Amino acid sequence: MITLPFIFQVMNLNCSLWQDNIMSVKRFAFAKFSEVTEECFLLFTLILLMFLASLTGNALIALAIWTNPVLHTPMYFFLANLSLLEIGYTCSVIPKMLQSLVSEARGISWECCATQMFFFILFGISECCLLAAMAFDRYMAICSPLHYAARMSHRVCAHLAVVSWGVGFLVGLGQTNYIFSLDFCGPCEIEHFFCDLPPILALACGDTSHNEAAFFVVASLCISSPFLLIIASYGRILAAVLVMPSPEGRHKALSTCSSHLLVVTLFYGSGSVTYLRPKATHSPGVDKLLALFYTVVTSVLNPIIYSLRNKEVKAALRRTLGRKK
């Protein structure tokens, strides 16, 4: 099986230890969360519990959807994909962070750092696109119900999911390639708990203003473009709901969108504050807190939001857990 580090080696992106008498960093180290052991242990316990809750919740939702034919509809197909993305998203970051909290082994090799960055971007950008596809699905269901079955067929849904994953793969590979083609001359300590783009870019040699500008443009496009599609979809949905004659119909239409809107607010809100705010306002402490929110907290809240606010998902979870018992 071809691994991502092998791809980078083929593309001649390896950093040698010595090049032209300049030391090039081959290994990084994550900064400590705290010098107080008790604080690190407490944080380790909280993050571990949230990580396990996230894995369990998202895995149960994906399993319930795949094993219950009544949920084999476009909305739940996208929800199952969202759960899989959340699992990959957290697994790409949290295990290494937990190790760094309770161990002095906070180092990470150049290749592993590049791999972590690639998968983090892959799952994050794919989720941005998938949330837009879910909004389009709700728009078709509410604004064009007579043509919904034909226009949102299994083939169309599969294509939308493949495009979401494909965009994440291409952006992840391109951005990781772009960042790790730079030279890193030291220091080697990353002011973060995973290999995110801004803290890695801060360690690169020389003037990186062009790289920072390119990263900002890509982040803006990847965050704002799907978000604008979501806003356009919900604008049309709101217009259609307001002219519905039945209060029950309006309530049903809004209830099917409320869970998705809440997830979109959490995901895009934290992502925008993290990556689109001015560089002058960045600080390692604030960036870490924001990263903890969008990598750990949101992934825990998503399955809770969908399971608590959706009767069909709760019924499917009860049937799935009943079969296991």
PDB file of C-alpha atoms in Angstrom:
ATOM      1  CA  MET A   1       0.000   0.000   0.000  1.00  0.00           C
ATOM      2  CA  ILE A   2       1.420   3.399  -1.036  1.00  0.00           C
ATOM      3  CA  THR A   3       1.627   5.782   1.908  1.00  0.00           C
ATOM      4  CA  LEU A   4       1.611   9.547   1.797  1.00  0.00           C
ATOM      5  CA  PRO A   5       5.226   9.884   3.033  1.00  0.00           C
ATOM      6  CA  PHE A   6       6.289   7.667   0.113  1.00  0.00           C
ATOM      7  CA  ILE A   7       4.484  10.016  -2.287  1.00  0.00           C
ATOM      8  CA  PHE A   8       6.384  12.959  -0.836  1.00  0.00           C
ATOM      9  CA  GLN A   9       9.671  11.099  -1.197  1.00  0.00           C
ATOM     10  CA  VAL A  10       8.929  10.349  -4.840  1.00  0.00           C
ATOM     11  CA  MET A  11       8.184  14.046  -5.335  1.00  0.00           C
ATOM     12  CA  ASN A  12      11.637  14.843  -3.886  1.00  0.00           C
ATOM     13  CA  LEU A  13      10.319  16.809  -0.936  1.00  0.00           C
ATOM     14  CA  ASN A  14      12.648  15.242   1.666  1.00  0.00           C
ATOM     15  CA  CYS A  15      14.652  17.545   3.896  1.00  0.00           C
ATOM     16  CA  SER A  16      18.231  16.415   4.325  1.00  0.00           C
ATOM     17  CA  LEU A  17      19.955  17.048   7.662  1.00  0.00           C
ATOM     18  CA  TRP A  18      22.652  19.228   6.166  1.00  0.00           C
ATOM     19  CA  GLN A  19      22.382  21.205   2.958  1.00  0.00           C
ATOM     20  CA  ASP A  20      24.944  23.873   2.067  1.00  0.00           C
ATOM     21  CA  ASN A  21      26.036  24.113   5.702  1.00  0.00           C
ATOM     22  CA  ILE A  22      22.471  25.068   6.765  1.00  0.00           C
ATOM     23  CA  MET A  23      20.705  22.806   9.202  1.00  0.00           C
ATOM     24  CA  SER A  24      17.344  21.676   7.821  1.00  0.00           C
ATOM     25  CA  VAL A  25      14.868  20.391  10.397  1.00  0.00           C
ATOM     26  CA  LYS A  26      13.839  16.780   9.917  1.00  0.00           C
ATOM     27  CA  ARG A  27      11.927  16.456  13.171  1.00  0.00           C
ATOM     28  CA  PHE A  28       9.520  18.734  15.026  1.00  0.00           C
ATOM     29  CA  ALA A  29       8.237  18.843  18.596  1.00  0.00           C
ATOM     30  CA  PHE A  30       4.885  20.034  19.900  1.00  0.00           C
ATOM     31  CA  ALA A  31       4.841  22.708  22.587  1.00  0.00           C
ATOM     32  CA  LYS A  32       3.716  21.740  26.071  1.00  0.00           C
ATOM     33  CA  PHE A  33       0.176  22.581  27.088  1.00  0.00           C
ATOM     34  CA  SER A  34       1.265  23.334  30.632  1.00  0.00           C
ATOM     35  CA  GLU A  35       4.252  22.901  32.929  1.00  0.00           C
ATOM     36  CA  VAL A  36       1.914  21.666  35.672  1.00  0.00           C
ATOM     37  CA  THR A  37       1.561  17.868  35.570  1.00  0.00           C
ATOM     38  CA  GLU A  38      -1.883  17.873  37.213  1.00  0.00           C
ATOM     39  CA  GLU A  39      -3.268  20.261  34.590  1.00  0.00           C
ATOM     40  CA  CYS A  40      -1.951  18.088  31.775  1.00  0.00           C
ATOM     41  CA  PHE A  41      -3.456  14.965  33.322  1.00  0.00           C
ATOM     42  CA  LEU A  42      -6.839  16.670  33.818  1.00  0.00           C
ATOM     43  CA  LEU A  43      -6.830  17.892  30.230  1.00  0.00           C
ATOM     44  CA  PHE A  44      -5.801  14.428  29.036  1.00  0.00           C
ATOM     45  CA  THR A  45      -8.746  12.860  30.884  1.00  0.00           C
ATOM     46  CA  LEU A  46     -11.300  15.350  29.531  1.00  0.00           C
ATOM     47  CA  ILE A  47     -10.072  15.108  25.937  1.00  0.00           C
ATOM     48  CA  LEU A  48      -9.880  11.312  26.093  1.00  0.00           C
ATOM     49  CA  LEU A  49     -13.490  11.089  27.321  1.00  0.00           C
ATOM     50  CA  MET A  50     -14.699  13.455  24.593  1.00  0.00           C
ATOM     51  CA  PHE A  51     -12.667  11.577  21.982  1.00  0.00           C
ATOM     52  CA  LEU A  52     -14.190   8.232  22.982  1.00  0.00           C
ATOM     53  CA  ALA A  53     -17.669   9.781  23.076  1.00  0.00           C
ATOM     54  CA  SER A  54     -17.135  11.225  19.602  1.00  0.00           C
ATOM     55  CA  LEU A  55     -15.928   7.923  18.159  1.00  0.00           C
ATOM     56  CA  THR A  56     -18.781   5.999  19.768  1.00  0.00           C
ATOM     57  CA  GLY A  57     -21.494   8.466  18.777  1.00  0.00           C
ATOM     58  CA  ASN A  58     -20.400   8.892  15.172  1.00  0.00           C
ATOM     59  CA  ALA A  59     -19.767   5.168  14.694  1.00  0.00           C
ATOM     60  CA  LEU A  60     -23.221   4.299  16.081  1.00  0.00           C
ATOM     61  CA  ILE A  61     -24.946   6.820  13.803  1.00  0.00           C
ATOM     62  CA  ALA A  62     -23.104   5.529  10.711  1.00  0.00           C
ATOM     63  CA  LEU A  63     -23.839   1.909  11.693  1.00  0.00           C
ATOM     64  CA  ALA A  64     -27.513   2.632  12.408  1.00  0.00           C
ATOM     65  CA  ILE A  65     -27.968   4.302   9.037  1.00  0.00           C
ATOM     66  CA  TRP A  66     -26.224   1.570   7.046  1.00  0.00           C
ATOM     67  CA  THR A  67     -28.083  -1.269   8.808  1.00  0.00           C
ATOM     68  CA  ASN A  68     -31.594   0.240   8.739  1.00  0.00           C
ATOM     69  CA  PRO A  69     -33.141   0.274   5.233  1.00  0.00           C
ATOM     70  CA  VAL A  70     -35.709   2.869   6.296  1.00  0.00           C
ATOM     71  CA  LEU A  71     -32.853   5.388   6.563  1.00  0.00           C
ATOM     72  CA  HIS A  72     -31.466   4.704   3.093  1.00  0.00           C
ATOM     73  CA  THR A  73     -32.446   8.161   1.880  1.00  0.00           C
ATOM     74  CA  PRO A  74     -30.262  11.043   0.618  1.00  0.00           C
ATOM     75  CA  MET A  75     -30.411  12.985   3.912  1.00  0.00           C
ATOM     76  CA  TYR A  76     -29.194  10.033   5.983  1.00  0.00           C
ATOM     77  CA  PHE A  77     -26.688   8.970   3.326  1.00  0.00           C
ATOM     78  CA  PHE A  78     -24.988  12.343   3.742  1.00  0.00           C
ATOM     79  CA  LEU A  79     -25.289  12.103   7.529  1.00  0.00           C
ATOM     80  CA  ALA A  80     -23.480   8.747   7.492  1.00  0.00           C
ATOM     81  CA  ASN A  81     -20.701  10.298   5.401  1.00  0.00           C
ATOM     82  CA  LEU A  82     -20.519  13.196   7.858  1.00  0.00           C
ATOM     83  CA  SER A  83     -20.071  10.756  10.744  1.00  0.00           C
ATOM     84  CA  LEU A  84     -17.252   8.969   8.899  1.00  0.00           C
ATOM     85  CA  LEU A  85     -15.564  12.298   8.221  1.00  0.00           C
ATOM     86  CA  GLU A  86     -15.813  13.241  11.893  1.00  0.00           C
ATOM     87  CA  ILE A  87     -14.191   9.948  12.884  1.00  0.00           C
ATOM     88  CA  GLY A  88     -11.292  10.520  10.488  1.00  0.00           C
ATOM     89  CA  TYR A  89     -11.049  14.189  11.478  1.00  0.00           C
ATOM     90  CA  THR A  90     -10.575  13.454  15.175  1.00  0.00           C
ATOM     91  CA  CYS A  91      -8.383  10.371  14.658  1.00  0.00           C
ATOM     92  CA  SER A  92      -5.942  12.402  12.575  1.00  0.00           C
ATOM     93  CA  VAL A  93      -5.264  14.777  15.469  1.00  0.00           C
ATOM     94  CA  ILE A  94      -6.331  13.579  18.924  1.00  0.00           C
ATOM     95  CA  PRO A  95      -4.212  10.414  19.498  1.00  0.00           C
ATOM     96  CA  LYS A  96      -0.921  12.273  19.035  1.00  0.00           C
ATOM     97  CA  MET A  97      -2.191  15.125  21.188  1.00  0.00           C
ATOM     98  CA  LEU A  98      -3.080  12.720  23.997  1.00  0.00           C
ATOM     99  CA  GLN A  99       0.394  11.207  23.825  1.00  0.00           C
ATOM    100  CA  SER A 100       1.984  14.658  24.070  1.00  0.00           C
ATOM    101  CA  LEU A 101      -0.052  15.474  27.183  1.00  0.00           C
ATOM    102  CA  VAL A 102       1.199  12.588  29.315  1.00  0.00           C
ATOM    103  CA  SER A 103       4.559  11.808  27.757  1.00  0.00           C
ATOM    104  CA  GLU A 104       7.807  13.580  27.106  1.00  0.00           C
ATOM    105  CA  ALA A 105       7.760  12.057  23.619  1.00  0.00           C
ATOM    106  CA  ARG A 106       6.330  15.157  21.971  1.00  0.00           C
ATOM    107  CA  GLY A 107       8.383  14.839  18.812  1.00  0.00           C
ATOM    108  CA  ILE A 108       7.052  14.074  15.346  1.00  0.00           C
ATOM    109  CA  SER A 109       9.030  13.340  12.201  1.00  0.00           C
ATOM    110  CA  TRP A 110       8.850  15.489   9.075  1.00  0.00           C
ATOM    111  CA  GLU A 111       7.036  12.718   7.184  1.00  0.00           C
ATOM    112  CA  CYS A 112       4.505  12.040   9.958  1.00  0.00           C
ATOM    113  CA  CYS A 113       3.823  15.752  10.328  1.00  0.00           C
ATOM    114  CA  ALA A 114       3.134  16.023   6.592  1.00  0.00           C
ATOM    115  CA  THR A 115       0.860  12.976   6.770  1.00  0.00           C
ATOM    116  CA  GLN A 116      -1.087  14.402   9.712  1.00  0.00           C
ATOM    117  CA  MET A 117      -1.536  17.727   7.941  1.00  0.00           C
ATOM    118  CA  PHE A 118      -2.734  16.016   4.766  1.00  0.00           C
ATOM    119  CA  PHE A 119      -5.426  13.983   6.513  1.00  0.00           C
ATOM    120  CA  PHE A 120      -6.523  16.906   8.682  1.00  0.00           C
ATOM    121  CA  ILE A 121      -7.065  19.058   5.573  1.00  0.00           C
ATOM    122  CA  LEU A 122      -8.642  16.150   3.677  1.00  0.00           C
ATOM    123  CA  PHE A 123     -11.313  15.527   6.297  1.00  0.00           C
ATOM    124  CA  GLY A 124     -11.844  19.217   7.133  1.00  0.00           C
ATOM    125  CA  ILE A 125     -12.339  20.420   3.534  1.00  0.00           C
ATOM    126  CA  SER A 126     -14.435  17.359   2.686  1.00  0.00           C
ATOM    127  CA  GLU A 127     -16.725  18.216   5.600  1.00  0.00           C
ATOM    128  CA  CYS A 128     -17.075  21.803   4.332  1.00  0.00           C
ATOM    129  CA  CYS A 129     -18.218  20.498   0.939  1.00  0.00           C
ATOM    130  CA  LEU A 130     -20.446  17.781   2.405  1.00  0.00           C
ATOM    131  CA  LEU A 131     -22.310  20.291   4.590  1.00  0.00           C
ATOM    132  CA  ALA A 132     -23.031  22.273   1.418  1.00  0.00           C
ATOM    133  CA  ALA A 133     -24.312  19.102  -0.289  1.00  0.00           C
ATOM    134  CA  MET A 134     -26.586  18.446   2.709  1.00  0.00           C
ATOM    135  CA  ALA A 135     -27.987  21.978   2.453  1.00  0.00           C
ATOM    136  CA  PHE A 136     -28.679  21.440  -1.255  1.00  0.00           C
ATOM    137  CA  ASP A 137     -30.468  18.193  -0.411  1.00  0.00           C
ATOM    138  CA  ARG A 138     -32.729  20.021   2.070  1.00  0.00           C
ATOM    139  CA  TYR A 139     -33.391  22.714  -0.528  1.00  0.00           C
ATOM    140  CA  MET A 140     -34.488  20.114  -3.091  1.00  0.00           C
ATOM    141  CA  ALA A 141     -36.671  18.286  -0.537  1.00  0.00           C
ATOM    142  CA  ILE A 142     -38.536  21.415   0.592  1.00  0.00           C
ATOM    143  CA  CYS A 143     -38.568  23.620  -2.518  1.00  0.00           C
ATOM    144  CA  SER A 144     -38.990  20.921  -5.177  1.00  0.00           C
ATOM    145  CA  PRO A 145     -40.657  17.927  -3.496  1.00  0.00           C
ATOM    146  CA  LEU A 146     -42.299  16.589  -6.674  1.00  0.00           C
ATOM    147  CA  HIS A 147     -38.937  16.243  -8.450  1.00  0.00           C
ATOM    148  CA  TYR A 148     -36.924  15.331  -5.343  1.00  0.00           C
ATOM    149  CA  ALA A 149     -36.728  11.567  -5.951  1.00  0.00           C
ATOM    150  CA  ALA A 150     -35.519  12.019  -9.534  1.00  0.00           C
ATOM    151  CA  ARG A 151     -33.055  14.844  -8.906  1.00  0.00           C
ATOM    152  CA  MET A 152     -31.586  13.392  -5.712  1.00  0.00           C
ATOM    153  CA  SER A 153     -31.188   9.806  -6.877  1.00  0.00           C
ATOM    154  CA  HIS A 154     -28.650   7.419  -5.350  1.00  0.00           C
ATOM    155  CA  ARG A 155     -26.306   8.155  -8.235  1.00  0.00           C
ATOM    156  CA  VAL A 156     -26.483  11.929  -7.730  1.00  0.00           C
ATOM    157  CA  CYS A 157     -25.913  11.565  -3.988  1.00  0.00           C
ATOM    158  CA  ALA A 158     -22.923   9.290  -4.592  1.00  0.00           C
ATOM    159  CA  HIS A 159     -21.460  11.819  -7.040  1.00  0.00           C
ATOM    160  CA  LEU A 160     -21.874  14.657  -4.528  1.00  0.00           C
ATOM    161  CA  ALA A 161     -20.159  12.601  -1.826  1.00  0.00           C
ATOM    162  CA  VAL A 162     -17.305  11.633  -4.163  1.00  0.00           C
ATOM    163  CA  VAL A 163     -16.836  15.276  -5.185  1.00  0.00           C
ATOM    164  CA  SER A 164     -16.718  16.324  -1.509  1.00  0.00           C
ATOM    165  CA  TRP A 165     -14.072  13.728  -0.672  1.00  0.00           C
ATOM    166  CA  GLY A 166     -12.212  14.459  -3.914  1.00  0.00           C
ATOM    167  CA  VAL A 167     -11.997  18.198  -3.264  1.00  0.00           C
ATOM    168  CA  GLY A 168     -10.681  17.482   0.229  1.00  0.00           C
ATOM    169  CA  PHE A 169      -8.046  15.111  -1.190  1.00  0.00           C
ATOM    170  CA  LEU A 170      -6.846  17.582  -3.835  1.00  0.00           C
ATOM    171  CA  VAL A 171      -6.706  20.559  -1.466  1.00  0.00           C
ATOM    172  CA  GLY A 172      -4.980  18.453   1.200  1.00  0.00           C
ATOM    173  CA  LEU A 173      -2.360  17.141  -1.198  1.00  0.00           C
ATOM    174  CA  GLY A 174      -1.767  20.537  -2.780  1.00  0.00           C
ATOM    175  CA  GLN A 175      -1.472  22.473   0.475  1.00  0.00           C
ATOM    176  CA  THR A 176       0.719  19.860   2.157  1.00  0.00           C
ATOM    177  CA  ASN A 177       2.973  19.714  -0.888  1.00  0.00           C
ATOM    178  CA  TYR A 178       3.185  23.515  -0.942  1.00  0.00           C
ATOM    179  CA  ILE A 179       4.039  23.867   2.755  1.00  0.00           C
ATOM    180  CA  PHE A 180       6.538  21.019   2.968  1.00  0.00           C
ATOM    181  CA  SER A 181       8.406  22.106  -0.141  1.00  0.00           C
ATOM    182  CA  LEU A 182       9.789  24.914   2.049  1.00  0.00           C
ATOM    183  CA  ASP A 183      12.992  24.667   4.090  1.00  0.00           C
ATOM    184  CA  PHE A 184      12.732  24.552   7.869  1.00  0.00           C
ATOM    185  CA  CYS A 185      15.894  25.797   9.528  1.00  0.00           C
ATOM    186  CA  GLY A 186      14.678  25.950  13.113  1.00  0.00           C
ATOM    187  CA  PRO A 187      13.425  26.353  15.731  1.00  0.00           C
ATOM    188  CA  CYS A 188      11.698  23.012  15.557  1.00  0.00           C
ATOM    189  CA  GLU A 189       9.038  23.478  18.285  1.00  0.00           C
ATOM    190  CA  ILE A 190       5.480  23.799  16.940  1.00  0.00           C
ATOM    191  CA  GLU A 191       3.353  26.211  18.985  1.00  0.00           C
ATOM    192  CA  HIS A 192       0.361  23.912  18.631  1.00  0.00           C
ATOM    193  CA  PHE A 193      -0.756  20.354  19.405  1.00  0.00           C
ATOM    194  CA  PHE A 194      -0.945  19.128  15.803  1.00  0.00           C
ATOM    195  CA  CYS A 195       0.579  19.965  12.413  1.00  0.00           C
ATOM    196  CA  ASP A 196      -1.737  22.733  11.305  1.00  0.00           C
ATOM    197  CA  LEU A 197      -0.719  25.025   8.451  1.00  0.00           C
ATOM    198  CA  PRO A 198      -0.153  28.388  10.206  1.00  0.00           C
ATOM    199  CA  PRO A 199       2.135  27.101  13.005  1.00  0.00           C
ATOM    200  CA  ILE A 200       4.152  24.978  10.556  1.00  0.00           C
ATOM    201  CA  LEU A 201       4.444  27.875   8.125  1.00  0.00           C
ATOM    202  CA  ALA A 202       5.793  30.022  10.988  1.00  0.00           C
ATOM    203  CA  LEU A 203       8.805  27.681  11.250  1.00  0.00           C
ATOM    204  CA  ALA A 204       9.831  28.013   7.598  1.00  0.00           C
ATOM    205  CA  CYS A 205      13.020  29.817   6.613  1.00  0.00           C
ATOM    206  CA  GLY A 206      13.053  33.252   5.013  1.00  0.00           C
ATOM    207  CA  ASP A 207      10.156  35.421   3.912  1.00  0.00           C
ATOM    208  CA  THR A 208       6.891  33.471   3.859  1.00  0.00           C
ATOM    209  CA  SER A 209       4.529  36.368   3.122  1.00  0.00           C
ATOM    210  CA  HIS A 210       3.636  34.945  -0.304  1.00  0.00           C
ATOM    211  CA  ASN A 211       2.954  31.536   1.233  1.00  0.00           C
ATOM    212  CA  GLU A 212       0.763  33.109   3.918  1.00  0.00           C
ATOM    213  CA  ALA A 213      -1.179  35.058   1.286  1.00  0.00           C
ATOM    214  CA  ALA A 214      -1.708  31.892  -0.779  1.00  0.00           C
ATOM    215  CA  PHE A 215      -2.867  29.989   2.301  1.00  0.00           C
ATOM    216  CA  PHE A 216      -5.330  32.755   3.193  1.00  0.00           C
ATOM    217  CA  VAL A 217      -6.777  32.747  -0.335  1.00  0.00           C
ATOM    218  CA  VAL A 218      -7.196  28.963  -0.350  1.00  0.00           C
ATOM    219  CA  ALA A 219      -8.727  28.978   3.149  1.00  0.00           C
ATOM    220  CA  SER A 220     -11.107  31.768   2.167  1.00  0.00           C
ATOM    221  CA  LEU A 221     -12.251  29.928  -0.959  1.00  0.00           C
ATOM    222  CA  CYS A 222     -12.614  26.558   0.782  1.00  0.00           C
ATOM    223  CA  ILE A 223     -14.601  28.041   3.669  1.00  0.00           C
ATOM    224  CA  SER A 224     -16.585  30.820   1.999  1.00  0.00           C
ATOM    225  CA  SER A 225     -17.613  29.045  -1.226  1.00  0.00           C
ATOM    226  CA  PRO A 226     -19.492  26.131   0.431  1.00  0.00           C
ATOM    227  CA  PHE A 227     -20.828  28.521   3.067  1.00  0.00           C
ATOM    228  CA  LEU A 228     -22.313  30.816   0.403  1.00  0.00           C
ATOM    229  CA  LEU A 229     -23.987  27.790  -1.195  1.00  0.00           C
ATOM    230  CA  ILE A 230     -25.462  26.910   2.201  1.00  0.00           C
ATOM    231  CA  ILE A 231     -26.701  30.476   2.705  1.00  0.00           C
ATOM    232  CA  ALA A 232     -28.270  30.495  -0.779  1.00  0.00           C
ATOM    233  CA  SER A 233     -29.979  27.143  -0.158  1.00  0.00           C
ATOM    234  CA  TYR A 234     -31.424  28.207   3.179  1.00  0.00           C
ATOM    235  CA  GLY A 235     -32.487  31.549   1.768  1.00  0.00           C
ATOM    236  CA  ARG A 236     -34.638  29.712  -0.771  1.00  0.00           C
ATOM    237  CA  ILE A 237     -35.851  27.306   1.917  1.00  0.00           C
ATOM    238  CA  LEU A 238     -36.909  30.190   4.179  1.00  0.00           C
ATOM    239  CA  ALA A 239     -38.766  31.860   1.318  1.00  0.00           C
ATOM    240  CA  ALA A 240     -40.606  28.598   0.570  1.00  0.00           C
ATOM    241  CA  VAL A 241     -41.449  27.974   4.224  1.00  0.00           C
ATOM    242  CA  LEU A 242     -42.917  31.456   4.741  1.00  0.00           C
ATOM    243  CA  VAL A 243     -45.528  30.898   2.023  1.00  0.00           C
ATOM    244  CA  MET A 244     -46.634  27.508   3.312  1.00  0.00           C
ATOM    245  CA  PRO A 245     -50.291  27.683   4.376  1.00  0.00           C
ATOM    246  CA  SER A 246     -50.041  25.020   7.079  1.00  0.00           C
ATOM    247  CA  PRO A 247     -48.300  25.718  10.426  1.00  0.00           C
ATOM    248  CA  GLU A 248     -47.596  21.976  10.717  1.00  0.00           C
ATOM    249  CA  GLY A 249     -45.872  22.038   7.337  1.00  0.00           C
ATOM    250  CA  ARG A 250     -43.731  25.009   8.312  1.00  0.00           C
ATOM    251  CA  HIS A 251     -42.765  23.349  11.594  1.00  0.00           C
ATOM    252  CA  LYS A 252     -41.866  20.061   9.884  1.00  0.00           C
ATOM    253  CA  ALA A 253     -39.786  21.813   7.227  1.00  0.00           C
ATOM    254  CA  LEU A 254     -37.867  23.876   9.772  1.00  0.00           C
ATOM    255  CA  SER A 255     -37.320  20.926  12.117  1.00  0.00           C
ATOM    256  CA  THR A 256     -35.627  18.914   9.348  1.00  0.00           C
ATOM    257  CA  CYS A 257     -33.173  21.792   8.831  1.00  0.00           C
ATOM    258  CA  SER A 258     -32.507  22.851  12.427  1.00  0.00           C
ATOM    259  CA  SER A 259     -29.969  20.117  13.227  1.00  0.00           C
ATOM    260  CA  HIS A 260     -27.985  20.786  10.062  1.00  0.00           C
ATOM    261  CA  LEU A 261     -28.045  24.546  10.658  1.00  0.00           C
ATOM    262  CA  LEU A 262     -26.704  24.077  14.190  1.00  0.00           C
ATOM    263  CA  VAL A 263     -23.856  21.859  12.947  1.00  0.00           C
ATOM    264  CA  VAL A 264     -23.040  24.351  10.169  1.00  0.00           C
ATOM    265  CA  THR A 265     -22.928  27.207  12.696  1.00  0.00           C
ATOM    266  CA  LEU A 266     -20.533  25.334  14.984  1.00  0.00           C
ATOM    267  CA  PHE A 267     -18.241  24.103  12.208  1.00  0.00           C
ATOM    268  CA  TYR A 268     -18.053  27.217  10.039  1.00  0.00           C
ATOM    269  CA  GLY A 269     -18.068  29.576  13.009  1.00  0.00           C
ATOM    270  CA  SER A 270     -15.022  27.989  14.649  1.00  0.00           C
ATOM    271  CA  GLY A 271     -13.250  27.509  11.304  1.00  0.00           C
ATOM    272  CA  SER A 272     -13.775  31.117  10.225  1.00  0.00           C
ATOM    273  CA  VAL A 273     -12.567  32.532  13.540  1.00  0.00           C
ATOM    274  CA  THR A 274      -9.489  30.300  13.413  1.00  0.00           C
ATOM    275  CA  TYR A 275      -8.327  30.753   9.818  1.00  0.00           C
ATOM    276  CA  LEU A 276      -9.865  33.992   8.523  1.00  0.00           C
ATOM    277  CA  ARG A 277      -9.227  36.444  11.334  1.00  0.00           C
ATOM    278  CA  PRO A 278      -6.287  38.898  10.966  1.00  0.00           C
ATOM    279  CA  LYS A 279      -2.824  37.545  11.718  1.00  0.00           C
ATOM    280  CA  ALA A 280      -2.205  40.283  14.298  1.00  0.00           C
ATOM    281  CA  THR A 281      -4.933  38.843  16.504  1.00  0.00           C
ATOM    282  CA  HIS A 282      -3.419  35.350  16.584  1.00  0.00           C
ATOM    283  CA  SER A 283      -1.798  34.004  19.739  1.00  0.00           C
ATOM    284  CA  PRO A 284      -0.697  30.419  20.528  1.00  0.00           C
ATOM    285  CA  GLY A 285      -3.000  30.145  23.550  1.00  0.00           C
ATOM    286  CA  VAL A 286      -6.138  31.340  21.744  1.00  0.00           C
ATOM    287  CA  ASP A 287      -5.339  29.245  18.675  1.00  0.00           C
ATOM    288  CA  LYS A 288      -5.022  26.121  20.810  1.00  0.00           C
ATOM    289  CA  LEU A 289      -8.348  26.740  22.540  1.00  0.00           C
ATOM    290  CA  LEU A 290     -10.095  27.294  19.203  1.00  0.00           C
ATOM    291  CA  ALA A 291      -8.469  24.177  17.764  1.00  0.00           C
ATOM    292  CA  LEU A 292      -9.647  22.134  20.749  1.00  0.00           C
ATOM    293  CA  PHE A 293     -13.178  23.362  20.089  1.00  0.00           C
ATOM    294  CA  TYR A 294     -13.369  22.512  16.390  1.00  0.00           C
ATOM    295  CA  THR A 295     -11.439  19.234  16.618  1.00  0.00           C
ATOM    296  CA  VAL A 296     -12.888  17.786  19.837  1.00  0.00           C
ATOM    297  CA  VAL A 297     -16.015  19.606  21.020  1.00  0.00           C
ATOM    298  CA  THR A 298     -17.845  19.886  17.682  1.00  0.00           C
ATOM    299  CA  SER A 299     -17.207  16.233  16.844  1.00  0.00           C
ATOM    300  CA  VAL A 300     -18.835  15.290  20.174  1.00  0.00           C
ATOM    301  CA  LEU A 301     -21.782  17.633  19.692  1.00  0.00           C
ATOM    302  CA  ASN A 302     -22.643  16.552  16.137  1.00  0.00           C
ATOM    303  CA  PRO A 303     -23.944  13.037  16.962  1.00  0.00           C
ATOM    304  CA  ILE A 304     -25.736  14.444  20.028  1.00  0.00           C
ATOM    305  CA  ILE A 305     -27.450  17.114  17.923  1.00  0.00           C
ATOM    306  CA  TYR A 306     -28.606  14.680  15.254  1.00  0.00           C
ATOM    307  CA  SER A 307     -29.667  11.921  17.660  1.00  0.00           C
ATOM    308  CA  LEU A 308     -31.559  14.177  20.060  1.00  0.00           C
ATOM    309  CA  ARG A 309     -33.377  16.210  17.412  1.00  0.00           C
ATOM    310  CA  ASN A 310     -34.233  13.403  14.996  1.00  0.00           C
ATOM    311  CA  LYS A 311     -36.787  10.766  15.938  1.00  0.00           C
ATOM    312  CA  GLU A 312     -35.844   8.453  13.053  1.00  0.00           C
ATOM    313  CA  VAL A 313     -32.174   8.414  14.076  1.00  0.00           C
ATOM    314  CA  LYS A 314     -33.110   7.696  17.707  1.00  0.00           C
ATOM    315  CA  ALA A 315     -35.390   4.842  16.611  1.00  0.00           C
ATOM    316  CA  ALA A 316     -32.670   3.413  14.362  1.00  0.00           C
ATOM    317  CA  LEU A 317     -30.123   3.607  17.188  1.00  0.00           C
ATOM    318  CA  ARG A 318     -32.498   1.736  19.513  1.00  0.00           C
ATOM    319  CA  ARG A 319     -33.017  -0.983  16.881  1.00  0.00           C
ATOM    320  CA  THR A 320     -29.269  -1.272  16.253  1.00  0.00           C
ATOM    321  CA  LEU A 321     -28.396  -1.466  19.936  1.00  0.00           C
ATOM    322  CA  GLY A 322     -31.275  -3.928  20.493  1.00  0.00           C
ATOM    323  CA  ARG A 323     -29.904  -6.268  17.829  1.00  0.00           C
ATOM    324  CA  LYS A 324     -26.445  -6.115  19.390  1.00  0.00           C
ATOM    325  CA  LYS A 325     -27.847  -6.997  22.817  1.00  0.00           C
TER     326      LYS A 325
END
